[in-house]
Amino acid sequence: MTASGEYLLRTARLGLRRWKDSDQEVFAAMNLDPEVRRYFPGLATPAESADSIAGFEVHFEQHGYTFYAVDVMETGAFIGFVGLYRTTIDIWFAPCVEIGWRLGRDAWGLGYATEAAKECLRFGFDELGLERIYSFTAVANLRSARVMQKIGMRFVGEFDHPRVEEGSWLRRHVLYEVSGTEEVVAMVGRDHV
C-alpha cells in the first residue's frame, strides 16, 4: 500500500501500488527463479532486482505511472508487478508506453496478469490520455502473448530486440499494440477472450 494506505489502482481481486522495501526480498526471489526468468537472457541478482525497483519508483516520480507492485487483496500477498512503462529501446516504435507484467510462479494461471493489465489499459487511456500502448515479448513466450490477446491487443509483427544478444533464441520478439480509439478499449472492463 502507499503511505496513505490506499492502492493506486484496484480490480476485483488485486491492488496495484507503489513499491515498498518489504517487496525486495520476494521480488529478488522471483528473479532468481529460472521459470520466471525463462524468457530473459538470465537470472537477476538481488542487487539487480533492487535496482529495478528503484528504477520503477523513479519512473513513477517522472511520469505518474510505472510497473506497479501487485497485491492479492484477500491475503495482502505481494505477487509481482503489472503496469505501464515508457520504453526508449532503439527500435522503430519507441519511445513508447508499454504494458508489462511479471508474476511469481504461485500466481500463474489465475488470471491475475490479465485482470491487472485490463485495469492498467483503462487507466492509461481514460486517465492518462495515452493514444497507443504497446507490449512485446520473446516469440517463444506464448503465455505472455496470450495475455496480450486477452486484453484486446492486436499483433503488429516481429522484431529483433536490440538489447538481446545476436544469435540468442530470445532475440526475436512479437509486438502487440492497442489504440485508445479502438472499440476494444470499451471492452477492457469485461472478461473477453
mmCIF file of C-alpha atoms in Angstrom:
data_model
loop_
_atom_site.group_PDB
_atom_site.id
_atom_site.type_symbol
_atom_site.label_atom_id
_atom_site.label_comp_id
_atom_site.label_asym_id
_atom_site.label_seq_id
_atom_site.Cartn_x
_atom_site.Cartn_y
_atom_site.Cartn_z
ATOM 1 C CA MET A 1 0.000 0.000 0.000
ATOM 2 C CA THR A 2 1.020 3.598 -0.359
ATOM 3 C CA ALA A 3 1.949 5.750 2.601
ATOM 4 C CA SER A 4 -1.709 6.783 2.866
ATOM 5 C CA GLY A 5 -2.755 3.128 2.970
ATOM 6 C CA GLU A 6 -4.511 3.188 -0.385
ATOM 7 C CA TYR A 7 -3.920 1.350 -3.622
ATOM 8 C CA LEU A 8 -3.462 3.488 -6.719
ATOM 9 C CA LEU A 9 -5.468 1.073 -8.877
ATOM 10 C CA ARG A 10 -7.810 -1.757 -7.882
ATOM 11 C CA THR A 11 -9.536 -4.659 -9.541
ATOM 12 C CA ALA A 12 -11.946 -7.192 -8.084
ATOM 13 C CA ARG A 13 -9.076 -9.212 -6.616
ATOM 14 C CA LEU A 14 -5.949 -7.081 -6.863
ATOM 15 C CA GLY A 15 -4.428 -3.862 -5.592
ATOM 16 C CA LEU A 16 -1.717 -2.027 -7.558
ATOM 17 C CA ARG A 17 0.563 0.275 -5.607
ATOM 18 C CA ARG A 18 3.951 1.925 -5.217
ATOM 19 C CA TRP A 19 6.830 -0.304 -4.177
ATOM 20 C CA LYS A 20 7.820 -0.894 -0.549
ATOM 21 C CA ASP A 21 11.115 -2.016 0.975
ATOM 22 C CA SER A 22 9.399 -5.222 2.091
ATOM 23 C CA ASP A 23 8.826 -6.182 -1.579
ATOM 24 C CA GLN A 24 12.538 -6.509 -2.277
ATOM 25 C CA GLU A 25 13.107 -9.980 -0.845
ATOM 26 C CA VAL A 26 10.118 -11.554 -2.627
ATOM 27 C CA PHE A 27 10.921 -9.770 -5.903
ATOM 28 C CA ALA A 28 14.558 -10.879 -5.692
ATOM 29 C CA ALA A 29 13.452 -14.484 -5.145
ATOM 30 C CA MET A 30 11.141 -14.255 -8.175
ATOM 31 C CA ASN A 31 14.010 -13.038 -10.325
ATOM 32 C CA LEU A 32 16.170 -15.959 -9.190
ATOM 33 C CA ASP A 33 13.515 -18.458 -10.326
ATOM 34 C CA PRO A 34 14.578 -19.959 -13.688
ATOM 35 C CA GLU A 35 10.925 -20.450 -14.682
ATOM 36 C CA VAL A 36 10.023 -16.799 -14.031
ATOM 37 C CA ARG A 37 13.125 -15.727 -15.977
ATOM 38 C CA ARG A 38 12.777 -18.331 -18.759
ATOM 39 C CA TYR A 39 12.296 -15.678 -21.473
ATOM 40 C CA PHE A 40 15.024 -13.352 -20.224
ATOM 41 C CA PRO A 41 18.733 -13.624 -21.038
ATOM 42 C CA GLY A 42 19.472 -14.726 -17.465
ATOM 43 C CA LEU A 43 18.576 -14.565 -13.796
ATOM 44 C CA ALA A 44 18.714 -11.239 -11.958
ATOM 45 C CA THR A 45 20.838 -10.833 -8.852
ATOM 46 C CA PRO A 46 19.226 -9.402 -5.706
ATOM 47 C CA ALA A 47 21.115 -6.152 -6.382
ATOM 48 C CA GLU A 48 19.722 -6.011 -9.928
ATOM 49 C CA SER A 49 16.208 -6.628 -8.587
ATOM 50 C CA ALA A 50 16.661 -3.790 -6.090
ATOM 51 C CA ASP A 51 17.888 -1.545 -8.909
ATOM 52 C CA SER A 52 14.760 -2.428 -10.925
ATOM 53 C CA ILE A 53 12.505 -1.430 -8.042
ATOM 54 C CA ALA A 54 14.407 1.850 -7.636
ATOM 55 C CA GLY A 55 14.010 2.465 -11.373
ATOM 56 C CA PHE A 56 10.272 1.776 -11.202
ATOM 57 C CA GLU A 57 9.934 4.335 -8.421
ATOM 58 C CA VAL A 58 11.958 6.961 -10.315
ATOM 59 C CA HIS A 59 9.776 6.331 -13.359
ATOM 60 C CA PHE A 60 6.662 6.906 -11.247
ATOM 61 C CA GLU A 61 8.022 10.217 -9.982
ATOM 62 C CA GLN A 62 8.802 11.324 -13.541
ATOM 63 C CA HIS A 63 5.680 10.091 -15.342
ATOM 64 C CA GLY A 64 2.954 9.360 -12.769
ATOM 65 C CA TYR A 65 2.773 5.659 -13.639
ATOM 66 C CA THR A 66 5.095 2.662 -13.556
ATOM 67 C CA PHE A 67 5.287 -1.096 -13.269
ATOM 68 C CA TYR A 68 3.217 -1.263 -10.069
ATOM 69 C CA ALA A 69 3.672 -3.743 -7.237
ATOM 70 C CA VAL A 70 0.611 -6.029 -7.152
ATOM 71 C CA ASP A 71 -1.037 -7.496 -4.049
ATOM 72 C CA VAL A 72 -3.826 -10.055 -3.800
ATOM 73 C CA MET A 73 -6.457 -8.121 -1.858
ATOM 74 C CA GLU A 74 -7.797 -11.109 0.072
ATOM 75 C CA THR A 75 -4.428 -12.040 1.553
ATOM 76 C CA GLY A 76 -2.294 -8.927 1.097
ATOM 77 C CA ALA A 77 0.352 -11.103 -0.581
ATOM 78 C CA PHE A 78 2.711 -9.332 -2.989
ATOM 79 C CA ILE A 79 2.813 -11.364 -6.235
ATOM 80 C CA GLY A 80 4.867 -9.302 -8.705
ATOM 81 C CA PHE A 81 4.247 -6.350 -10.984
ATOM 82 C CA VAL A 82 1.890 -5.151 -13.705
ATOM 83 C CA GLY A 83 1.858 -1.697 -15.180
ATOM 84 C CA LEU A 84 2.831 0.862 -17.758
ATOM 85 C CA TYR A 85 6.357 1.988 -18.541
ATOM 86 C CA ARG A 86 7.934 4.371 -21.013
ATOM 87 C CA THR A 87 10.499 2.429 -23.008
ATOM 88 C CA THR A 88 13.283 4.008 -25.007
ATOM 89 C CA ILE A 89 14.891 0.965 -26.630
ATOM 90 C CA ASP A 90 16.431 1.706 -30.011
ATOM 91 C CA ILE A 91 13.620 0.376 -32.187
ATOM 92 C CA TRP A 92 11.189 1.914 -34.669
ATOM 93 C CA PHE A 93 8.146 2.015 -32.347
ATOM 94 C CA ALA A 94 9.990 3.633 -29.414
ATOM 95 C CA PRO A 95 9.922 5.777 -27.446
ATOM 96 C CA CYS A 96 6.506 4.492 -26.418
ATOM 97 C CA VAL A 97 4.473 3.351 -23.447
ATOM 98 C CA GLU A 98 4.483 -0.392 -22.945
ATOM 99 C CA ILE A 99 2.305 -2.531 -20.733
ATOM 100 C CA GLY A 100 4.078 -5.355 -18.973
ATOM 101 C CA TRP A 101 3.857 -7.890 -16.158
ATOM 102 C CA ARG A 102 5.933 -10.344 -14.180
ATOM 103 C CA LEU A 103 4.358 -12.514 -11.518
ATOM 104 C CA GLY A 104 5.753 -15.166 -9.221
ATOM 105 C CA ARG A 105 5.014 -18.752 -10.192
ATOM 106 C CA ASP A 106 2.407 -19.194 -7.434
ATOM 107 C CA ALA A 107 0.313 -16.506 -9.129
ATOM 108 C CA TRP A 108 0.327 -18.060 -12.606
ATOM 109 C CA GLY A 109 -2.791 -19.440 -14.256
ATOM 110 C CA LEU A 110 -5.231 -17.493 -12.069
ATOM 111 C CA GLY A 111 -5.984 -14.644 -14.475
ATOM 112 C CA TYR A 112 -4.164 -12.060 -12.357
ATOM 113 C CA ALA A 113 -1.974 -10.661 -15.145
ATOM 114 C CA THR A 114 -4.990 -10.247 -17.438
ATOM 115 C CA GLU A 115 -7.114 -8.678 -14.696
ATOM 116 C CA ALA A 116 -4.492 -6.148 -13.648
ATOM 117 C CA ALA A 117 -3.452 -5.381 -17.239
ATOM 118 C CA LYS A 118 -7.040 -4.544 -18.204
ATOM 119 C CA GLU A 119 -7.166 -2.020 -15.370
ATOM 120 C CA CYS A 120 -3.824 -0.558 -16.462
ATOM 121 C CA LEU A 121 -5.130 -0.124 -20.017
ATOM 122 C CA ARG A 122 -8.238 1.618 -18.691
ATOM 123 C CA PHE A 123 -6.076 3.912 -16.588
ATOM 124 C CA GLY A 124 -3.689 4.598 -19.451
ATOM 125 C CA PHE A 125 -6.396 5.585 -21.895
ATOM 126 C CA ASP A 126 -9.065 7.106 -19.628
ATOM 127 C CA GLU A 127 -6.919 8.897 -17.065
ATOM 128 C CA LEU A 128 -3.509 9.408 -18.675
ATOM 129 C CA GLY A 129 -4.912 10.132 -22.136
ATOM 130 C CA LEU A 130 -2.441 7.862 -23.904
ATOM 131 C CA GLU A 131 -3.077 7.326 -27.608
ATOM 132 C CA ARG A 132 -1.395 3.929 -28.012
ATOM 133 C CA ILE A 133 0.106 1.254 -25.782
ATOM 134 C CA TYR A 134 2.497 -1.489 -26.889
ATOM 135 C CA SER A 135 3.593 -4.804 -25.451
ATOM 136 C CA PHE A 136 6.301 -7.189 -26.569
ATOM 137 C CA THR A 137 7.947 -10.435 -25.552
ATOM 138 C CA ALA A 138 10.139 -13.196 -26.929
ATOM 139 C CA VAL A 139 8.395 -15.157 -29.702
ATOM 140 C CA ALA A 140 8.576 -18.316 -27.575
ATOM 141 C CA ASN A 141 6.710 -16.708 -24.653
ATOM 142 C CA LEU A 142 3.247 -17.875 -25.674
ATOM 143 C CA ARG A 143 1.749 -17.376 -22.204
ATOM 144 C CA SER A 144 2.584 -13.668 -22.192
ATOM 145 C CA ALA A 145 1.408 -13.222 -25.782
ATOM 146 C CA ARG A 146 -1.893 -14.834 -24.773
ATOM 147 C CA VAL A 147 -2.369 -12.181 -22.079
ATOM 148 C CA MET A 148 -1.794 -9.519 -24.754
ATOM 149 C CA GLN A 149 -4.536 -11.099 -26.851
ATOM 150 C CA LYS A 150 -6.925 -11.437 -23.898
ATOM 151 C CA ILE A 151 -6.659 -7.727 -23.092
ATOM 152 C CA GLY A 152 -7.568 -6.832 -26.666
ATOM 153 C CA MET A 153 -4.169 -6.031 -28.127
ATOM 154 C CA ARG A 154 -3.509 -6.566 -31.834
ATOM 155 C CA PHE A 155 -0.496 -8.397 -33.246
ATOM 156 C CA VAL A 156 1.706 -5.984 -35.206
ATOM 157 C CA GLY A 157 4.637 -8.174 -36.186
ATOM 158 C CA GLU A 158 8.037 -9.388 -35.076
ATOM 159 C CA PHE A 159 11.346 -7.645 -34.466
ATOM 160 C CA ASP A 160 14.832 -8.364 -33.178
ATOM 161 C CA HIS A 161 15.205 -6.874 -29.694
ATOM 162 C CA PRO A 162 18.277 -4.611 -29.808
ATOM 163 C CA ARG A 163 19.186 -5.350 -26.174
ATOM 164 C CA VAL A 164 19.267 -9.126 -26.645
ATOM 165 C CA GLU A 165 22.480 -10.654 -27.915
ATOM 166 C CA GLU A 166 22.596 -11.643 -31.593
ATOM 167 C CA GLY A 167 22.223 -15.382 -32.013
ATOM 168 C CA SER A 168 20.163 -15.744 -28.841
ATOM 169 C CA TRP A 169 16.915 -17.707 -29.174
ATOM 170 C CA LEU A 170 15.314 -14.830 -27.210
ATOM 171 C CA ARG A 171 16.265 -12.061 -29.655
ATOM 172 C CA ARG A 172 13.194 -12.413 -31.894
ATOM 173 C CA HIS A 173 10.173 -10.704 -30.293
ATOM 174 C CA VAL A 174 6.481 -10.314 -31.058
ATOM 175 C CA LEU A 175 4.923 -6.847 -30.882
ATOM 176 C CA TYR A 176 1.320 -6.076 -29.932
ATOM 177 C CA GLU A 177 -0.474 -2.735 -29.723
ATOM 178 C CA VAL A 178 -3.796 -1.202 -28.798
ATOM 179 C CA SER A 179 -5.080 2.284 -29.505
ATOM 180 C CA GLY A 180 -7.197 4.416 -27.201
ATOM 181 C CA THR A 181 -9.664 4.967 -30.033
ATOM 182 C CA GLU A 182 -10.333 1.293 -30.732
ATOM 183 C CA GLU A 183 -13.560 -0.428 -29.750
ATOM 184 C CA VAL A 184 -11.623 -2.903 -27.630
ATOM 185 C CA VAL A 185 -10.930 -0.194 -25.065
ATOM 186 C CA ALA A 186 -14.634 -0.134 -24.233
ATOM 187 C CA MET A 187 -14.405 -3.866 -23.514
ATOM 188 C CA VAL A 188 -11.473 -3.623 -21.111
ATOM 189 C CA GLY A 189 -13.727 -3.917 -18.068
ATOM 190 C CA ARG A 190 -15.417 -7.065 -19.390
ATOM 191 C CA ASP A 191 -13.947 -10.525 -19.434
ATOM 192 C CA HIS A 192 -13.309 -11.366 -23.071
ATOM 193 C CA VAL A 193 -11.104 -13.823 -24.860
#
